[in-house]
Short mmCIF file of N, CA and C in Angstrom, two decimals:
data_model
loop_
_atom_site.label_atom_id
_atom_site.label_comp_id
_atom_site.label_asym_id
_atom_site.label_seq_id
_atom_site.Cartn_x
_atom_site.Cartn_y
_atom_site.Cartn_z
N UNK A 1 0.84 -1.19 0.00
CA UNK A 1 0.00 0.00 0.00
C UNK A 1 0.89 1.25 0.00
N UNK A 2 0.51 2.25 -0.78
CA UNK A 2 1.29 3.48 -0.89
C UNK A 2 1.14 4.30 0.38
N UNK A 3 2.24 4.91 0.83
CA UNK A 3 2.24 5.75 2.02
C UNK A 3 1.39 6.99 1.74
N UNK A 4 0.57 7.46 2.72
CA UNK A 4 -0.29 8.62 2.48
C UNK A 4 0.47 9.86 2.02
N UNK A 5 1.65 10.11 2.56
CA UNK A 5 2.42 11.29 2.14
C UNK A 5 2.85 11.16 0.68
N UNK A 6 3.20 9.96 0.24
CA UNK A 6 3.57 9.75 -1.17
C UNK A 6 2.38 10.05 -2.07
N UNK A 7 1.23 9.57 -1.69
CA UNK A 7 0.01 9.83 -2.45
C UNK A 7 -0.28 11.33 -2.48
N UNK A 8 -0.12 11.96 -1.34
CA UNK A 8 -0.35 13.40 -1.24
C UNK A 8 0.62 14.16 -2.14
N UNK A 9 1.88 13.75 -2.13
CA UNK A 9 2.89 14.38 -2.98
C UNK A 9 2.47 14.33 -4.45
N UNK A 10 1.95 13.19 -4.88
CA UNK A 10 1.50 13.05 -6.26
C UNK A 10 0.31 13.98 -6.55
N UNK A 11 -0.60 14.12 -5.60
CA UNK A 11 -1.75 15.00 -5.80
C UNK A 11 -1.31 16.47 -5.89
N UNK A 12 -0.34 16.84 -5.06
CA UNK A 12 0.17 18.20 -5.11
C UNK A 12 0.84 18.46 -6.46
N UNK A 13 1.63 17.50 -6.94
CA UNK A 13 2.29 17.64 -8.25
C UNK A 13 1.25 17.76 -9.36
N UNK A 14 0.17 17.00 -9.25
CA UNK A 14 -0.90 17.05 -10.25
C UNK A 14 -1.49 18.46 -10.32
N UNK A 15 -1.47 19.18 -9.21
CA UNK A 15 -2.00 20.54 -9.17
C UNK A 15 -0.98 21.59 -9.60
N UNK A 16 0.19 21.12 -10.04
CA UNK A 16 1.22 22.04 -10.50
C UNK A 16 2.03 22.66 -9.39
N UNK A 17 1.99 22.10 -8.21
CA UNK A 17 2.75 22.60 -7.06
C UNK A 17 3.75 21.54 -6.64
N UNK A 18 4.62 21.92 -5.70
CA UNK A 18 5.58 20.97 -5.13
C UNK A 18 5.34 20.84 -3.64
N UNK A 19 5.57 19.67 -3.12
CA UNK A 19 5.52 19.48 -1.67
C UNK A 19 6.92 19.77 -1.15
N UNK A 20 7.19 21.06 -0.94
CA UNK A 20 8.51 21.50 -0.50
C UNK A 20 8.78 20.98 0.90
N UNK A 21 10.01 21.08 1.32
CA UNK A 21 10.38 20.66 2.66
C UNK A 21 9.57 21.43 3.70
N UNK A 22 9.36 22.72 3.46
CA UNK A 22 8.59 23.54 4.39
C UNK A 22 7.13 23.12 4.43
N UNK A 23 6.52 22.92 3.25
CA UNK A 23 5.12 22.49 3.22
C UNK A 23 4.95 21.13 3.89
N UNK A 24 5.90 20.23 3.63
CA UNK A 24 5.85 18.91 4.24
C UNK A 24 5.95 19.01 5.77
N UNK A 25 6.82 19.88 6.26
CA UNK A 25 6.97 20.06 7.71
C UNK A 25 5.68 20.61 8.32
N UNK A 26 5.06 21.57 7.66
CA UNK A 26 3.79 22.13 8.15
C UNK A 26 2.73 21.04 8.16
N UNK A 27 2.63 20.28 7.07
CA UNK A 27 1.64 19.22 6.98
C UNK A 27 1.84 18.18 8.07
N UNK A 28 3.07 17.71 8.23
CA UNK A 28 3.33 16.69 9.25
C UNK A 28 3.07 17.21 10.65
N UNK A 29 3.42 18.47 10.90
CA UNK A 29 3.14 19.06 12.21
C UNK A 29 1.63 19.06 12.46
N UNK A 30 0.86 19.51 11.49
CA UNK A 30 -0.60 19.59 11.66
C UNK A 30 -1.23 18.21 11.78
N UNK A 31 -0.72 17.22 11.05
CA UNK A 31 -1.27 15.87 11.13
C UNK A 31 -1.02 15.23 12.49
N UNK A 32 0.04 15.63 13.15
CA UNK A 32 0.40 15.00 14.42
C UNK A 32 0.18 15.89 15.63
N UNK A 33 -0.46 17.04 15.44
CA UNK A 33 -0.72 17.96 16.55
C UNK A 33 -2.19 17.94 16.88
N UNK A 34 -2.48 17.56 18.08
CA UNK A 34 -3.87 17.54 18.54
C UNK A 34 -4.01 18.47 19.73
N UNK A 35 -3.63 19.76 19.52
CA UNK A 35 -3.71 20.71 20.61
C UNK A 35 -5.08 21.35 20.65
N UNK A 36 -5.47 21.75 21.84
CA UNK A 36 -6.73 22.46 22.00
C UNK A 36 -6.41 23.77 22.70
N UNK A 37 -6.73 24.90 22.16
CA UNK A 37 -7.38 25.06 20.86
C UNK A 37 -6.41 24.76 19.71
N UNK A 38 -6.97 24.70 18.53
CA UNK A 38 -6.17 24.44 17.33
C UNK A 38 -5.08 25.51 17.21
N UNK A 39 -3.94 25.16 16.64
CA UNK A 39 -2.84 26.12 16.56
C UNK A 39 -3.09 27.25 15.56
N UNK A 40 -2.47 28.38 15.85
CA UNK A 40 -2.46 29.50 14.91
C UNK A 40 -1.24 29.33 14.00
N UNK A 41 -1.15 30.15 12.98
CA UNK A 41 0.03 30.11 12.10
C UNK A 41 1.29 30.40 12.90
N UNK A 42 1.20 31.34 13.84
CA UNK A 42 2.37 31.66 14.67
C UNK A 42 2.77 30.49 15.55
N UNK A 43 1.79 29.73 16.05
CA UNK A 43 2.10 28.54 16.85
C UNK A 43 2.88 27.53 16.02
N UNK A 44 2.43 27.31 14.78
CA UNK A 44 3.10 26.37 13.89
C UNK A 44 4.51 26.89 13.58
N UNK A 45 4.61 28.17 13.28
CA UNK A 45 5.90 28.78 12.96
C UNK A 45 6.88 28.58 14.12
N UNK A 46 6.47 28.90 15.33
CA UNK A 46 7.36 28.77 16.49
C UNK A 46 7.74 27.31 16.75
N UNK A 47 6.82 26.39 16.50
CA UNK A 47 7.11 24.97 16.70
C UNK A 47 8.14 24.46 15.70
N UNK A 48 8.11 24.98 14.48
CA UNK A 48 9.02 24.51 13.43
C UNK A 48 10.32 25.29 13.34
N UNK A 49 10.35 26.49 13.89
CA UNK A 49 11.50 27.39 13.73
C UNK A 49 12.80 26.79 14.27
N UNK A 50 12.74 26.06 15.37
CA UNK A 50 13.99 25.51 15.93
C UNK A 50 14.62 24.45 15.02
N UNK A 51 13.77 23.68 14.35
CA UNK A 51 14.27 22.65 13.44
C UNK A 51 14.54 23.18 12.03
N UNK A 52 13.86 24.26 11.68
CA UNK A 52 13.99 24.85 10.34
C UNK A 52 14.22 26.36 10.49
N UNK A 53 15.44 26.77 10.80
CA UNK A 53 15.69 28.19 11.06
C UNK A 53 15.38 29.12 9.89
N UNK A 54 15.36 28.59 8.67
CA UNK A 54 15.09 29.44 7.50
C UNK A 54 13.61 29.56 7.15
N UNK A 55 12.74 28.88 7.86
CA UNK A 55 11.31 28.98 7.55
C UNK A 55 10.81 30.35 7.97
N UNK A 56 9.86 30.89 7.21
CA UNK A 56 9.31 32.20 7.53
C UNK A 56 7.85 32.06 7.92
N UNK A 57 7.34 33.06 8.62
CA UNK A 57 5.92 33.06 8.98
C UNK A 57 5.06 33.11 7.73
N UNK A 58 5.52 33.83 6.72
CA UNK A 58 4.78 33.90 5.46
C UNK A 58 4.65 32.53 4.81
N UNK A 59 5.73 31.75 4.83
CA UNK A 59 5.69 30.40 4.27
C UNK A 59 4.70 29.53 5.02
N UNK A 60 4.67 29.67 6.35
CA UNK A 60 3.72 28.89 7.15
C UNK A 60 2.30 29.27 6.79
N UNK A 61 1.99 30.57 6.72
CA UNK A 61 0.65 31.02 6.34
C UNK A 61 0.26 30.50 4.96
N UNK A 62 1.15 30.63 4.01
CA UNK A 62 0.87 30.17 2.65
C UNK A 62 0.61 28.67 2.62
N UNK A 63 1.42 27.92 3.34
CA UNK A 63 1.25 26.46 3.38
C UNK A 63 -0.08 26.09 4.03
N UNK A 64 -0.39 26.72 5.14
CA UNK A 64 -1.65 26.42 5.83
C UNK A 64 -2.85 26.71 4.93
N UNK A 65 -2.83 27.84 4.26
CA UNK A 65 -3.96 28.20 3.39
C UNK A 65 -4.04 27.26 2.17
N UNK A 66 -2.89 26.80 1.68
CA UNK A 66 -2.88 25.83 0.59
C UNK A 66 -3.56 24.54 1.04
N UNK A 67 -3.25 24.08 2.25
CA UNK A 67 -3.85 22.85 2.76
C UNK A 67 -5.34 23.02 3.07
N UNK A 68 -5.75 24.25 3.40
CA UNK A 68 -7.17 24.53 3.58
C UNK A 68 -7.88 24.35 2.24
N UNK A 69 -7.31 24.89 1.16
CA UNK A 69 -7.90 24.74 -0.17
C UNK A 69 -7.98 23.29 -0.60
N UNK A 70 -7.02 22.49 -0.16
CA UNK A 70 -7.01 21.07 -0.53
C UNK A 70 -7.97 20.25 0.33
N UNK A 71 -8.48 20.85 1.41
CA UNK A 71 -9.43 20.14 2.27
C UNK A 71 -8.80 19.36 3.40
N UNK A 72 -7.50 19.52 3.59
CA UNK A 72 -6.80 18.80 4.68
C UNK A 72 -7.01 19.54 5.99
N UNK A 73 -7.03 20.87 5.94
CA UNK A 73 -7.20 21.68 7.13
C UNK A 73 -8.47 22.51 7.03
N UNK A 74 -8.91 22.96 8.17
CA UNK A 74 -10.04 23.88 8.24
C UNK A 74 -9.55 25.13 8.94
N UNK A 75 -9.83 26.29 8.37
CA UNK A 75 -9.43 27.54 9.00
C UNK A 75 -10.60 28.06 9.82
N UNK A 76 -10.35 28.23 11.11
CA UNK A 76 -11.36 28.75 12.03
C UNK A 76 -11.14 30.25 12.17
N UNK A 77 -12.03 31.03 11.58
CA UNK A 77 -11.89 32.48 11.54
C UNK A 77 -12.54 33.09 12.77
N UNK A 78 -11.80 33.94 13.47
CA UNK A 78 -12.31 34.66 14.62
C UNK A 78 -11.91 36.12 14.46
N UNK A 79 -12.88 37.04 14.36
CA UNK A 79 -12.53 38.44 14.10
C UNK A 79 -11.75 39.09 15.25
N UNK A 80 -11.80 38.54 16.44
CA UNK A 80 -11.14 39.15 17.60
C UNK A 80 -9.85 38.45 18.00
N UNK A 81 -9.45 37.45 17.26
CA UNK A 81 -8.25 36.68 17.59
C UNK A 81 -7.64 36.11 16.32
N UNK A 82 -6.40 35.64 16.39
CA UNK A 82 -5.79 35.03 15.19
C UNK A 82 -6.57 33.80 14.73
N UNK A 83 -6.59 33.59 13.43
CA UNK A 83 -7.24 32.41 12.87
C UNK A 83 -6.51 31.17 13.35
N UNK A 84 -7.26 30.10 13.52
CA UNK A 84 -6.70 28.83 13.97
C UNK A 84 -6.94 27.80 12.88
N UNK A 85 -6.07 26.80 12.85
CA UNK A 85 -6.14 25.80 11.80
C UNK A 85 -6.30 24.42 12.42
N UNK A 86 -7.34 23.72 11.98
CA UNK A 86 -7.68 22.41 12.51
C UNK A 86 -7.48 21.37 11.43
N UNK A 87 -6.78 20.31 11.78
CA UNK A 87 -6.56 19.24 10.83
C UNK A 87 -7.82 18.39 10.71
N UNK A 88 -8.29 18.18 9.49
CA UNK A 88 -9.51 17.41 9.25
C UNK A 88 -9.22 15.95 8.93
N UNK A 89 -7.95 15.61 8.77
CA UNK A 89 -7.56 14.26 8.37
C UNK A 89 -6.66 13.65 9.42
N UNK A 90 -6.63 12.34 9.44
CA UNK A 90 -5.66 11.64 10.27
C UNK A 90 -4.49 11.26 9.37
N UNK A 91 -3.32 11.02 9.96
CA UNK A 91 -2.17 10.63 9.12
C UNK A 91 -2.44 9.38 8.30
N UNK A 92 -3.25 8.48 8.80
CA UNK A 92 -3.53 7.22 8.11
C UNK A 92 -4.60 7.36 7.04
N UNK A 93 -5.35 8.46 7.09
CA UNK A 93 -6.51 8.60 6.22
C UNK A 93 -6.46 9.94 5.49
N UNK A 94 -5.43 10.18 4.73
CA UNK A 94 -5.23 11.47 4.08
C UNK A 94 -5.98 11.50 2.76
N UNK A 95 -7.29 11.66 2.85
CA UNK A 95 -8.13 11.77 1.65
C UNK A 95 -8.28 13.27 1.34
N UNK A 96 -8.07 13.63 0.09
CA UNK A 96 -8.07 15.03 -0.28
C UNK A 96 -9.10 15.34 -1.35
N UNK A 97 -9.58 16.58 -1.32
CA UNK A 97 -10.49 17.02 -2.39
C UNK A 97 -9.70 17.91 -3.35
N UNK A 98 -10.26 18.17 -4.49
CA UNK A 98 -9.60 19.02 -5.47
C UNK A 98 -9.59 20.47 -4.98
N UNK A 99 -8.58 21.21 -5.40
CA UNK A 99 -8.51 22.65 -5.09
C UNK A 99 -9.56 23.35 -5.94
N UNK A 100 -10.28 24.27 -5.32
CA UNK A 100 -11.34 24.98 -6.02
C UNK A 100 -10.78 26.07 -6.88
#
């Protein structure tokens, strides 16, 4: 059976994008993070910064929004606080929808 990340990589390529090291790190962090409340982009950035010193907050935001479009994440919008991102998939069940 094909690994879910390999399948995901192929779907991203099909959309004309690449699963960069940074996007992969964001995806893996979100798939394995079950924090309450859901993390903000800054939470993800700070969690990854020690392992990836060259990652930027902009890259994290872009990656999170890309995964929202793919249906992997859900963006919880709050006008009085930073948006939070909730993973809708489990690592074992990475089913994706087409980007709109």
